[in-house]
Amino acid sequence: MEEIRCGQCARKLAVGDYRRLQIKCPRCGTLNDLRAESPTPERRGASNREELTHDHDRTAGSAPAKEAPP
Ligand SMILES: [Zn+2]
């Protein structure tokens, strides 16, 4: 569990697990917009895939095996 504190006055607001949370501090009235940080390398994976596909396409194009039936 995680401690959720006000970013303005550091008052403890709640304790728990969250992905995204909006909580208004009753002391100073600041609306705290919190989100749990989770490193997801989605962009890297997509880029890698694109490169791989491109490479494969290139190799297939240079090999005229399909255009030469027996
Ligand atoms: Zn506060």
Coordinates of N, CA and C and ligand atoms in Angstrom, one line a residue:
M1 N 0.8 -1.2 0.0 CA 0.0 0.0 0.0 C 0.9 1.2 0.0
E2 N 0.3 2.3 -0.5 CA 1.1 3.5 -0.7 C 0.4 4.6 0.1
E3 N 1.2 5.5 0.6 CA 0.7 6.7 1.3 C 0.4 7.8 0.3
I4 N -0.8 8.3 0.4 CA -1.1 9.4 -0.5 C -1.1 10.7 0.3
R5 N -0.2 11.6 -0.1 CA -0.1 12.9 0.6 C -0.4 14.1 -0.3
C6 N -0.8 15.1 0.3 CA -1.1 16.4 -0.4 C 0.2 17.0 -1.0
G7 N 0.2 17.3 -2.2 CA 1.4 17.9 -2.8 C 1.7 19.3 -2.3
Q8 N 0.7 19.9 -1.7 CA 0.8 21.3 -1.3 C 1.3 21.4 0.2
C9 N 0.6 20.7 1.0 CA 0.9 20.8 2.4 C 1.4 19.5 3.1
A10 N 1.5 18.5 2.2 CA 2.0 17.2 2.7 C 1.1 16.5 3.7
R11 N -0.1 16.9 3.8 CA -1.0 16.2 4.7 C -1.3 14.9 4.2
K12 N -1.4 13.9 5.1 CA -1.7 12.5 4.7 C -3.2 12.4 4.3
L13 N -3.5 12.0 3.1 CA -4.9 12.0 2.7 C -5.5 10.6 2.7
A14 N -4.7 9.7 2.3 CA -5.2 8.3 2.3 C -4.0 7.3 2.2
V15 N -4.4 6.0 2.3 CA -3.4 5.0 2.1 C -4.1 3.9 1.3
G16 N -3.4 3.4 0.3 CA -3.9 2.4 -0.5 C -3.2 2.2 -1.8
D17 N -3.8 1.3 -2.7 CA -3.2 1.1 -4.0 C -4.0 1.8 -5.0
Y18 N -3.4 2.4 -6.0 CA -4.1 3.2 -7.0 C -3.4 3.2 -8.3
R19 N -4.1 3.4 -9.4 CA -3.5 3.6 -10.7 C -3.6 5.1 -11.0
R20 N -4.7 5.6 -10.7 CA -4.9 7.0 -10.9 C -5.9 7.5 -9.9
L21 N -5.7 8.7 -9.3 CA -6.5 9.1 -8.2 C -6.5 10.6 -8.2
Q22 N -7.7 11.1 -8.0 CA -7.9 12.6 -7.8 C -8.5 12.7 -6.4
I23 N -7.8 13.5 -5.6 CA -8.3 13.7 -4.2 C -8.0 15.1 -3.8
K24 N -9.0 15.7 -3.2 CA -9.0 17.1 -2.8 C -8.6 17.1 -1.3
C25 N -7.6 17.9 -1.0 CA -7.1 18.0 0.3 C -8.1 18.8 1.1
P26 N -8.5 18.3 2.3 CA -9.5 19.0 3.1 C -8.9 20.2 3.9
R27 N -7.6 20.2 3.9 CA -6.9 21.2 4.7 C -6.6 22.5 3.9
C28 N -6.0 22.3 2.7 CA -5.6 23.5 1.9 C -6.5 23.6 0.6
G29 N -7.3 22.5 0.3 CA -8.2 22.6 -0.8 C -7.5 22.3 -2.1
T30 N -6.3 21.8 -2.1 CA -5.6 21.5 -3.4 C -6.1 20.2 -3.9
L31 N -6.4 20.2 -5.3 CA -6.8 18.9 -5.9 C -5.6 18.2 -6.4
N32 N -5.3 17.1 -5.7 CA -4.1 16.3 -6.1 C -4.5 15.3 -7.1
D33 N -3.8 15.4 -8.3 CA -4.0 14.4 -9.4 C -2.8 13.5 -9.4
L34 N -3.1 12.2 -8.9 CA -2.0 11.3 -8.8 C -2.1 10.1 -9.7
R35 N -1.0 9.7 -10.2 CA -1.0 8.4 -11.0 C 0.2 7.6 -10.7
A36 N 0.0 6.3 -10.7 CA 1.1 5.4 -10.4 C 1.9 5.3 -11.6
E37 N 3.2 5.3 -11.4 CA 4.1 5.2 -12.5 C 4.5 3.7 -12.8
S38 N 4.2 3.4 -14.1 CA 4.5 2.0 -14.5 C 5.2 2.0 -15.8
P39 N 6.5 1.7 -15.8 CA 7.3 1.7 -17.0 C 6.9 0.7 -18.1
T40 N 6.2 1.2 -19.1 CA 5.7 0.3 -20.2 C 6.4 0.7 -21.5
P41 N 7.4 -0.1 -21.9 CA 8.1 0.2 -23.2 C 7.4 -0.1 -24.4
E42 N 6.1 0.4 -24.5 CA 5.3 0.0 -25.7 C 5.9 0.7 -27.0
R43 N 6.3 1.9 -26.8 CA 6.8 2.6 -28.0 C 8.1 1.9 -28.6
R44 N 8.9 1.4 -27.7 CA 10.1 0.8 -28.1 C 9.8 -0.5 -28.9
G45 N 8.8 -1.3 -28.3 CA 8.5 -2.5 -28.9 C 7.9 -2.3 -30.3
A46 N 7.1 -1.3 -30.5 CA 6.4 -1.0 -31.7 C 7.5 -0.6 -32.8
S47 N 8.5 0.2 -32.3 CA 9.5 0.7 -33.2 C 10.3 -0.5 -33.7
N48 N 10.6 -1.4 -32.7 CA 11.4 -2.6 -33.1 C 10.7 -3.4 -34.1
R49 N 9.4 -3.6 -33.9 CA 8.6 -4.4 -34.8 C 8.7 -3.8 -36.2
E50 N 8.5 -2.5 -36.3 CA 8.5 -1.9 -37.6 C 9.8 -2.1 -38.3
E51 N 10.9 -2.0 -37.6 CA 12.2 -2.2 -38.2 C 12.3 -3.7 -38.8
L52 N 11.8 -4.6 -37.9 CA 11.9 -6.0 -38.3 C 11.1 -6.3 -39.5
T53 N 9.9 -5.7 -39.6 CA 9.0 -5.9 -40.7 C 9.6 -5.4 -42.0
H54 N 10.2 -4.2 -41.8 CA 10.8 -3.5 -43.0 C 12.0 -4.4 -43.5
D55 N 12.8 -4.9 -42.6 CA 13.9 -5.7 -43.0 C 13.4 -6.9 -43.7
H56 N 12.4 -7.6 -43.2 CA 11.9 -8.8 -43.8 C 11.4 -8.5 -45.2
D57 N 10.6 -7.4 -45.3 CA 10.1 -7.0 -46.6 C 11.2 -6.8 -47.6
R58 N 12.2 -6.2 -47.2 CA 13.4 -5.9 -48.1 C 14.0 -7.3 -48.6
T59 N 14.2 -8.2 -47.6 CA 14.8 -9.4 -48.0 C 13.9 -10.2 -49.0
A60 N 12.6 -10.2 -48.7 CA 11.7 -10.9 -49.6 C 11.7 -10.3 -51.0
G61 N 11.8 -9.0 -51.0 CA 11.8 -8.3 -52.3 C 13.0 -8.6 -53.2
S62 N 14.1 -8.8 -52.5 CA 15.4 -9.0 -53.3 C 15.5 -10.5 -53.7
A63 N 14.7 -11.3 -53.1 CA 14.8 -12.7 -53.5 C 13.6 -13.1 -54.4
P64 N 13.9 -13.3 -55.7 CA 12.8 -13.6 -56.7 C 12.4 -15.0 -56.7
A65 N 12.3 -15.7 -55.5 CA 11.9 -17.1 -55.5 C 10.5 -17.3 -55.9
K66 N 9.6 -16.3 -55.5 CA 8.2 -16.4 -55.7 C 7.8 -16.2 -57.2
E67 N 8.6 -15.4 -57.9 CA 8.3 -15.1 -59.3 C 8.9 -16.1 -60.3
A68 N 9.4 -17.2 -59.7 CA 10.0 -18.2 -60.6 C 9.4 -19.6 -60.3
P69 N 8.3 -19.9 -60.8 CA 7.7 -21.2 -60.6 C 8.3 -22.3 -61.4
P70 N 8.3 -23.5 -61.0 CA 9.0 -24.5 -61.7 C 8.3 -24.9 -63.0
Ligands
ZN1 ZN -3.1 20.1 1.4

